Amino acid sequence: MVNVIGLGYIGLPTALMMASHGVEVIGTDYNKELVATLNAGRTTFKEDGLDELFQDAVKAGIKFTTEYQVTDTYIVSVPTPYDKFSKKVDACYVVAAVKEVLKVCPKGATVVIESTVSPGTIEKYVRPVIEEHGFTIGEDLNLVHAPERIIPGNMVYELLHNNRTIGADDKAVGEKVKALYASFCQGEIVVTDIKTAEMTKVVENTFRAVNIAFANELAKICRHDNMDVYEIIKICNMHPRVNILQPGPGVGGHCISVDPWFLVGDYPSLTKVIWDAMKVNDSMPDFVLNRIYEIMKEKGMTDISRVGLYGLTYKENVDDMRESPTLQLLESQERHLAAGLKVYDPFIEKDVVKNQYHSLDEFLDAVDLVVIMVKHNEIKENMGKLAGKVVLDCHNICDLPGVYHI
Ligand SMILES: NC(=O)c1ccc[n+]([C@@H]2O[C@H](COP(=O)([O-])OP(=O)(O)OC[C@H]3O[C@@H](n4cnc5c(N)ncnc54)[C@H](O)[C@@H]3O)[C@@H](O)[C@H]2O)c1
């Protein structure tokens, strides 16, 4: 039986996927409300295909609880934020979860850390906890790292199809855990050592962050000298060895805006490109705010409360707002004493910020300048409703005449 610890954006779909592929699974989360919701037959976030997967897993017998289980395999999928000051990974959730596992796990169990951690984190923070408990790693307990790569919005498909990495001290243990993931994963599963697995996950997200920063920097250069960044990227990408990403209003979420900092925190004198890239991405919400002021000036608009931000989440068609560019921009405008921007997101039903609307039509009635911060399908399908508005399109999805870009 597998005990999945942490039933958030990653742990829940992983637990459901395993359960619906014949693995006996019990999911544990210390959040009582979350466990009660799951036990009442409801999922805890919106994601394509998640409800169907949930039904399959429930039929297959998955259970949800706040208690850690006595079993032979644990998968730990708890948060790994970064320390805003040192930029290093904050492993406290992982360490706390492993300590709880140690209270119940029998000798011979395998503990798989799925949470994203920087290279050396398991060595530095997790191994000592196990050794202090009196267990010899490799004899009394096996330690494995299996980082997750799925993207919110396409999690169910990617869980099935992505390639995976398993890091283990011992090849045979790695192969055993590989077989567990192969119960549902159709991608290739590479077995390597723990530190290499830790590093690959962080490097993958850093690669994305640096390349997004390059596109964002191009957008700034082009804005400065009145060139069309989208046309330029389109032409450059016709080169057989060039593949530039698209610029945007900033980067959010739990991965690309966080994980590269782990490398900066651990290797401060070796990470100039990564540091600068993160700063460029972090500067984008302010860049958008300046564009708003410029456009208002050009249009003779003086009332910031007639400006509306479309989208609160960090990416399209998900309900995850963590570190989102819109939240960053709203913080900035508070600092600039320009509070008053209106906000709407079809995926956010609760009131989370000031001046938030819950209907697209009411939101559009209340504003003259619409800033497309997130390219949800809803706005793509309702582009006609923006006719007559001033539009700042941060994703180049609106083909109405006179649209402004970042
Ligand atoms: N969200 C993503 O897109 C994504 C993608 C790939 C990897 N990751 C990584 O996966 C890990 C988990 O991220 P997430 O987005 O699922 O986080 P999350 O915040 O959505 O979920 C974590 C869950 O763990 C629970 N939890 C925390 N400590 C616990 C403990 N000691 N015992 C029991 N439950 C506990 C919390 O209540 C929460 O429900 C992180 O390391 C993250 O970097 C996330």
Coordinates of C-alpha atoms and ligand atoms in Angstrom, one line a residue:
M1 CA 0.0 0.0 0.0
V2 CA 1.2 3.5 -0.8
N3 CA 0.6 6.4 1.6
V4 CA 0.7 9.7 -0.3
I5 CA 1.6 12.5 2.1
G6 CA 0.3 15.9 1.0
L7 CA -2.8 16.1 -1.2
G8 CA -2.3 19.4 -3.0
Y9 CA -1.9 20.2 -6.7
I10 CA 0.7 17.4 -7.0
G11 CA -0.1 14.8 -4.3
L12 CA -3.8 14.5 -5.1
P13 CA -3.6 13.7 -8.8
T14 CA -0.6 11.4 -8.2
A15 CA -2.6 9.5 -5.5
L16 CA -5.7 9.3 -7.7
M17 CA -3.7 8.1 -10.7
M18 CA -2.0 5.3 -8.8
A19 CA -5.3 4.2 -7.2
S20 CA -7.0 4.1 -10.6
H21 CA -4.2 2.0 -11.9
G22 CA -4.5 -0.8 -9.4
V23 CA -2.3 0.4 -6.6
E24 CA -3.7 0.4 -3.1
V25 CA -3.5 4.1 -2.0
I26 CA -4.3 6.0 1.2
G27 CA -3.8 9.8 0.9
T28 CA -2.9 11.7 4.0
D29 CA -3.0 15.5 4.5
Y30 CA -2.9 17.4 7.8
N31 CA -5.5 19.8 6.5
K32 CA -8.7 18.5 8.0
E33 CA -11.0 20.6 5.8
L34 CA -9.3 19.3 2.7
V35 CA -9.6 15.7 3.8
A36 CA -13.3 16.2 4.7
T37 CA -13.9 17.7 1.3
L38 CA -12.3 14.7 -0.4
N39 CA -14.2 12.3 1.8
A40 CA -17.4 14.1 0.9
G41 CA -16.7 13.1 -2.7
R42 CA -15.5 16.5 -4.0
T43 CA -12.1 17.5 -5.5
T44 CA -10.3 20.5 -4.0
F45 CA -9.2 22.3 -7.1
K46 CA -10.2 22.6 -10.8
E47 CA -8.2 20.7 -13.3
D48 CA -9.2 19.1 -16.7
G49 CA -10.1 15.4 -16.1
L50 CA -9.5 15.5 -12.3
D51 CA -13.1 14.8 -11.4
E52 CA -13.3 11.7 -13.6
L53 CA -10.0 10.5 -12.2
F54 CA -11.3 11.1 -8.7
Q55 CA -14.4 9.0 -9.4
D56 CA -12.2 6.1 -10.8
A57 CA -9.9 6.3 -7.8
V58 CA -12.9 6.2 -5.3
K59 CA -14.3 3.2 -7.1
A60 CA -10.9 1.6 -6.9
G61 CA -11.0 2.1 -3.1
I62 CA -8.7 5.1 -2.4
K63 CA -9.1 6.5 1.1
F64 CA -8.3 10.0 2.5
T65 CA -7.3 10.7 6.1
T66 CA -5.3 13.0 8.4
E67 CA -3.4 10.0 9.8
Y68 CA -0.1 8.7 8.6
Q69 CA -0.3 5.0 7.8
V70 CA 1.8 1.9 8.7
T71 CA 2.9 0.7 5.3
D72 CA 5.9 -0.1 3.1
T73 CA 5.9 2.9 0.7
Y74 CA 5.4 6.6 1.3
I75 CA 5.3 9.4 -1.3
V76 CA 5.9 12.9 0.2
S77 CA 4.5 15.7 -1.8
V78 CA 4.5 18.7 0.5
P79 CA 5.4 22.4 -0.3
T80 CA 9.0 23.6 -0.8
P81 CA 8.9 27.3 -0.8
Y82 CA 12.1 29.4 -0.9
D83 CA 13.4 31.7 1.8
K84 CA 12.8 35.2 0.5
F85 CA 16.0 36.5 2.1
S86 CA 18.6 33.7 1.5
K87 CA 16.8 32.4 -1.6
K88 CA 17.5 28.9 -0.4
V89 CA 15.0 26.1 -0.4
D90 CA 12.9 25.9 2.8
A91 CA 12.8 22.2 3.5
C92 CA 10.9 22.5 6.7
Y93 CA 7.7 20.9 5.3
V94 CA 9.6 18.0 3.9
V95 CA 11.5 17.4 7.1
A96 CA 8.3 17.7 9.2
A97 CA 6.5 15.1 7.0
V98 CA 9.5 12.7 7.1
K99 CA 9.5 13.0 10.9
E100 CA 5.8 12.0 11.0
V101 CA 6.5 9.1 8.6
L102 CA 9.3 7.9 10.9
K103 CA 6.9 7.7 13.9
V104 CA 4.8 5.0 12.1
C105 CA 6.9 3.4 9.3
P106 CA 8.1 -0.2 9.8
K107 CA 11.7 -1.1 9.0
G108 CA 12.3 -1.8 5.3
A109 CA 9.9 0.9 4.1
T110 CA 10.7 3.2 1.2
V111 CA 10.2 7.0 1.5
V112 CA 9.9 8.8 -1.9
I113 CA 10.3 12.5 -1.8
E114 CA 8.4 14.0 -4.7
S115 CA 8.6 17.6 -3.6
T116 CA 11.0 19.8 -5.6
V117 CA 14.3 20.4 -3.7
S118 CA 17.7 21.8 -4.6
P119 CA 20.7 19.5 -5.1
G120 CA 21.9 18.3 -1.8
T121 CA 18.7 19.0 0.2
I122 CA 18.0 15.4 0.9
E123 CA 21.6 14.8 2.0
K124 CA 21.6 17.9 4.2
Y125 CA 18.2 17.9 5.7
V126 CA 16.4 14.5 5.3
R127 CA 19.2 11.9 5.8
P128 CA 20.2 13.3 9.3
V129 CA 16.5 13.1 10.5
I130 CA 16.4 9.4 9.5
E131 CA 19.8 8.7 11.1
E132 CA 18.8 10.5 14.3
H133 CA 15.8 8.3 14.4
G134 CA 18.2 5.4 14.6
F135 CA 17.6 4.0 11.1
T136 CA 20.4 3.1 8.7
I137 CA 19.5 4.3 5.3
G138 CA 19.6 1.4 2.8
E139 CA 19.1 -1.2 5.5
D140 CA 16.2 0.0 7.7
L141 CA 14.7 2.5 5.2
N142 CA 15.1 3.3 1.6
L143 CA 15.3 6.9 0.5
V144 CA 14.3 8.0 -3.1
H145 CA 13.6 11.2 -4.9
A146 CA 11.0 11.3 -7.7
P147 CA 10.5 14.9 -8.7
E148 CA 7.3 15.8 -10.6
R149 CA 7.1 17.6 -13.9
I150 CA 3.4 18.0 -14.6
I151 CA 1.9 21.4 -15.6
P152 CA -1.4 22.7 -14.1
G153 CA -4.0 22.8 -16.8
N154 CA -2.8 19.5 -18.4
M155 CA -1.9 17.5 -15.3
V156 CA -3.9 14.3 -16.0
Y157 CA -2.5 13.9 -19.5
E158 CA 1.1 14.8 -18.4
L159 CA 1.0 12.4 -15.4
L160 CA 0.3 9.6 -17.9
H161 CA 2.7 10.7 -20.7
N162 CA 5.6 12.7 -19.3
N163 CA 9.0 11.1 -18.9
R164 CA 10.2 10.9 -15.3
T165 CA 13.3 10.8 -13.2
I166 CA 13.9 8.6 -10.2
G167 CA 16.9 9.2 -7.9
A168 CA 18.1 6.5 -5.5
D169 CA 21.3 5.4 -3.7
D170 CA 20.7 1.9 -4.8
K171 CA 19.8 1.0 -8.4
A172 CA 17.6 -1.9 -7.3
V173 CA 15.6 0.4 -5.0
G174 CA 15.3 2.9 -7.9
E175 CA 14.0 0.1 -10.2
K176 CA 11.4 -0.9 -7.6
V177 CA 10.1 2.6 -7.4
K178 CA 10.3 2.9 -11.2
A179 CA 7.9 -0.1 -11.4
L180 CA 5.5 1.6 -9.1
Y181 CA 5.4 4.8 -11.3
A182 CA 5.2 2.6 -14.4
S183 CA 1.8 1.3 -13.1
F184 CA 0.4 4.4 -14.8
C185 CA 3.3 6.4 -16.5
Q186 CA 3.7 5.6 -20.2
G187 CA 6.7 7.9 -20.5
E188 CA 10.3 6.8 -20.1
I189 CA 11.5 6.6 -16.5
V190 CA 15.2 7.2 -15.9
V191 CA 16.9 5.9 -12.8
T192 CA 19.8 7.9 -11.5
D193 CA 21.3 9.1 -8.1
I194 CA 19.4 11.4 -5.7
K195 CA 21.5 14.5 -6.2
T196 CA 21.3 14.3 -10.0
A197 CA 17.5 13.9 -9.8
E198 CA 17.3 16.9 -7.5
M199 CA 19.4 19.0 -9.8
T200 CA 17.6 18.0 -13.0
K201 CA 14.2 19.1 -11.7
V202 CA 15.6 22.5 -10.7
V203 CA 17.5 22.9 -13.9
E204 CA 14.4 22.2 -16.0
N205 CA 12.5 25.0 -14.4
T206 CA 15.5 27.3 -14.5
F207 CA 15.8 26.7 -18.2
R208 CA 12.2 27.8 -18.6
A209 CA 12.7 30.9 -16.4
V210 CA 15.8 32.0 -18.2
N211 CA 14.2 31.6 -21.7
I212 CA 11.0 33.4 -20.6
A213 CA 13.2 36.2 -19.2
F214 CA 15.0 36.5 -22.6
A215 CA 11.6 36.9 -24.4
N216 CA 10.6 39.5 -21.7
E217 CA 13.8 41.4 -22.2
L218 CA 13.2 41.5 -26.0
A219 CA 9.7 42.9 -25.3
K220 CA 11.3 45.7 -23.3
I221 CA 13.9 46.5 -26.0
C222 CA 11.2 46.5 -28.7
R223 CA 8.9 48.7 -26.6
H224 CA 11.8 51.2 -26.0
D225 CA 12.5 51.5 -29.8
N226 CA 9.0 51.0 -31.2
M227 CA 9.5 47.5 -32.7
D228 CA 7.0 44.7 -32.9
V229 CA 8.4 41.9 -30.6
Y230 CA 5.9 39.3 -31.8
E231 CA 6.7 39.8 -35.5
I232 CA 10.5 39.7 -34.6
I233 CA 10.1 36.5 -32.6
K234 CA 8.0 34.9 -35.3
I235 CA 10.7 35.6 -37.9
C236 CA 13.6 34.6 -35.7
N237 CA 11.8 31.3 -34.9
M238 CA 11.9 30.5 -38.6
H239 CA 15.6 30.0 -38.2
P240 CA 16.2 26.2 -37.8
R241 CA 18.1 26.6 -34.5
V242 CA 16.1 29.4 -32.8
N243 CA 13.1 28.9 -30.6
I244 CA 12.3 32.0 -28.6
L245 CA 9.4 31.8 -26.1
Q246 CA 6.7 34.5 -25.8
P247 CA 6.9 37.5 -23.5
G248 CA 4.3 38.0 -20.9
P249 CA 3.2 40.0 -17.8
G250 CA 5.4 38.0 -15.4
V251 CA 5.9 34.6 -14.1
G252 CA 4.0 32.9 -11.2
G253 CA 3.1 29.5 -9.8
H254 CA 4.9 27.2 -7.5
C255 CA 7.7 26.2 -9.9
I256 CA 9.2 28.6 -12.4
S257 CA 9.0 31.6 -10.1
V258 CA 10.5 29.7 -7.2
D259 CA 12.9 26.8 -8.1
P260 CA 15.6 28.9 -9.9
W261 CA 16.1 30.8 -6.7
F262 CA 17.2 27.6 -5.0
L263 CA 20.3 27.7 -7.3
V264 CA 20.9 31.3 -6.7
G265 CA 20.7 30.7 -2.9
D266 CA 23.0 27.8 -3.0
Y267 CA 25.5 29.0 -5.6
P268 CA 25.4 32.9 -5.3
S269 CA 28.8 33.5 -6.9
L270 CA 28.0 31.2 -9.9
T271 CA 24.5 32.2 -10.9
K272 CA 24.7 35.6 -12.6
V273 CA 22.5 34.7 -15.6
I274 CA 19.9 33.0 -13.4
W275 CA 19.8 35.9 -11.0
D276 CA 19.3 38.4 -13.8
A277 CA 16.7 36.3 -15.5
M278 CA 14.7 36.1 -12.3
K279 CA 14.9 39.8 -11.8
V280 CA 13.7 40.5 -15.4
N281 CA 10.7 38.2 -14.9
D282 CA 10.0 39.8 -11.5
S283 CA 10.1 43.2 -13.1
M284 CA 7.3 42.5 -15.6
P285 CA 4.3 43.3 -13.4
D286 CA 5.7 46.7 -12.8
F287 CA 6.5 47.0 -16.5
V288 CA 2.8 46.3 -17.2
L289 CA 1.7 48.9 -14.6
N290 CA 3.9 51.5 -16.3
R291 CA 2.3 50.5 -19.7
I292 CA -1.1 51.1 -18.1
Y293 CA -0.1 54.6 -17.0
E294 CA 1.4 55.4 -20.4
I295 CA -1.7 54.2 -22.2
M296 CA -4.0 56.2 -19.8
K297 CA -1.9 59.3 -20.5
E298 CA -2.1 58.7 -24.3
K299 CA -5.9 58.2 -24.1
G300 CA -6.5 61.1 -21.7
M301 CA -7.8 58.8 -19.0
T302 CA -7.3 60.0 -15.5
D303 CA -9.4 57.5 -13.4
I304 CA -7.5 54.3 -12.5
S305 CA -10.7 52.8 -11.2
R306 CA -11.8 52.5 -14.9
V307 CA -9.0 50.1 -15.6
G308 CA -9.6 46.4 -15.2
L309 CA -7.2 43.4 -14.9
Y310 CA -8.6 40.3 -16.6
G311 CA -7.2 37.2 -14.8
L312 CA -5.8 36.6 -11.3
T313 CA -4.3 33.2 -11.7
Y314 CA -0.7 32.6 -12.7
K315 CA -1.6 30.8 -15.9
E316 CA -4.5 30.1 -18.1
N317 CA -7.5 27.8 -17.3
V318 CA -6.4 27.0 -13.7
D319 CA -7.4 28.3 -10.3
D320 CA -3.9 28.6 -8.8
M321 CA -3.1 32.2 -7.9
R322 CA 0.2 31.5 -6.1
E323 CA 2.9 34.2 -6.9
S324 CA 0.7 35.4 -9.9
P325 CA 1.7 38.4 -11.9
T326 CA -1.7 40.1 -11.2
L327 CA -1.2 39.8 -7.5
Q328 CA 2.3 41.2 -7.9
L329 CA 1.0 44.1 -10.0
L330 CA -1.8 44.8 -7.4
E331 CA 0.9 44.9 -4.6
S332 CA 2.8 47.4 -6.7
Q333 CA -0.1 49.6 -7.3
E334 CA -0.8 49.7 -3.6
R335 CA 2.8 50.9 -3.2
H336 CA 2.4 53.5 -5.9
L337 CA -0.7 54.7 -4.0
A338 CA -2.8 54.1 -7.2
A339 CA -5.1 51.6 -5.6
G340 CA -8.4 51.2 -7.4
L341 CA -7.8 48.8 -10.3
K342 CA -10.7 46.4 -10.9
V343 CA -10.1 42.7 -11.2
Y344 CA -12.0 39.7 -12.6
D345 CA -11.1 36.0 -13.0
P346 CA -13.7 33.3 -13.9
F347 CA -11.7 30.7 -12.0
I348 CA -11.7 32.6 -8.7
E349 CA -15.1 32.4 -7.1
K350 CA -14.1 33.8 -3.6
D351 CA -13.3 37.5 -3.0
V352 CA -9.5 37.6 -2.6
V353 CA -8.6 41.1 -3.6
K354 CA -10.2 44.5 -3.5
N355 CA -12.6 45.6 -6.4
Q356 CA -13.0 42.0 -7.6
Y357 CA -15.9 41.1 -10.0
H358 CA -17.5 37.7 -10.5
S359 CA -19.2 38.3 -13.9
L360 CA -17.4 39.1 -17.1
D361 CA -20.2 41.4 -18.3
E362 CA -20.3 43.4 -15.0
F363 CA -16.5 43.7 -15.0
L364 CA -16.5 45.0 -18.6
D365 CA -19.3 47.4 -17.9
A366 CA -17.2 48.9 -15.0
V367 CA -14.0 49.6 -17.0
D368 CA -12.8 51.4 -20.1
L369 CA -9.2 49.9 -20.3
V370 CA -9.0 46.1 -20.1
V371 CA -5.6 44.5 -19.4
I372 CA -5.4 40.9 -20.5
M373 CA -3.1 39.4 -17.8
V374 CA -4.2 35.7 -18.3
K375 CA -5.2 34.0 -21.5
H376 CA -8.1 32.0 -20.1
N377 CA -10.3 30.3 -22.8
E378 CA -13.2 32.5 -21.6
I379 CA -11.6 35.7 -22.8
K380 CA -10.5 34.1 -26.1
E381 CA -14.1 33.1 -26.7
N382 CA -15.5 36.5 -25.8
M383 CA -13.1 38.8 -27.6
G384 CA -16.0 40.5 -29.4
K385 CA -17.1 42.0 -26.0
L386 CA -13.9 44.0 -25.8
A387 CA -14.8 46.0 -29.0
G388 CA -15.0 49.7 -28.0
K389 CA -12.7 49.2 -25.0
V390 CA -9.1 50.2 -24.8
V391 CA -7.2 46.9 -24.6
L392 CA -3.7 46.2 -23.3
D393 CA -3.1 42.6 -24.4
C394 CA -0.1 41.0 -22.5
H395 CA -0.4 37.8 -24.4
N396 CA -0.9 38.8 -28.1
I397 CA -4.3 37.0 -28.3
C398 CA -6.6 39.9 -29.3
D399 CA -6.8 40.9 -32.9
L400 CA -9.2 43.8 -32.5
P401 CA -7.9 47.0 -34.1
G402 CA -5.9 49.5 -31.9
V403 CA -4.9 46.9 -29.3
Y404 CA -1.9 47.8 -27.1
H405 CA 0.9 45.4 -26.2
I406 CA 3.5 45.2 -23.5
Ligands
LIG1 N1 2.0 22.8 -8.3 C1 2.8 22.5 -9.3 O1 2.5 22.9 -10.5 C2 4.0 21.6 -9.2 C3 4.6 21.0 -10.3 C4 5.7 20.2 -10.1 C5 6.3 20.1 -8.8 N2 5.7 20.7 -7.7 C6 6.3 20.5 -6.4 O2 5.4 19.6 -5.7 C7 5.5 19.9 -4.3 C8 4.1 20.1 -3.8 O3 3.5 21.2 -4.4 P1 1.9 21.4 -4.5 O4 1.7 22.5 -5.5 O5 1.2 20.1 -4.6 O6 1.7 22.1 -3.0 P2 0.3 22.3 -2.3 O7 0.5 23.4 -1.4 O8 -0.8 22.4 -3.4 O9 0.0 20.9 -1.5 C9 0.8 20.5 -0.4 C10 -0.2 19.8 0.5 O10 0.7 19.2 1.6 C11 0.0 19.3 2.8 N3 1.0 19.2 3.8 C12 2.0 20.0 4.1 N4 2.7 19.5 5.1 C13 2.2 18.3 5.5 C14 2.5 17.3 6.4 N5 3.6 17.4 7.2 N6 1.7 16.3 6.5 C15 0.6 16.1 5.7 N7 0.3 17.0 4.8 C16 1.0 18.1 4.7 C17 -0.7 20.7 2.7 O11 -1.8 20.7 3.6 C18 -1.2 20.7 1.3 O12 -2.5 20.2 1.1 C19 6.3 21.1 -4.2 O13 7.7 20.8 -3.8 C20 6.3 21.7 -5.5 O14 7.4 22.5 -5.8 C21 4.6 21.5 -7.9

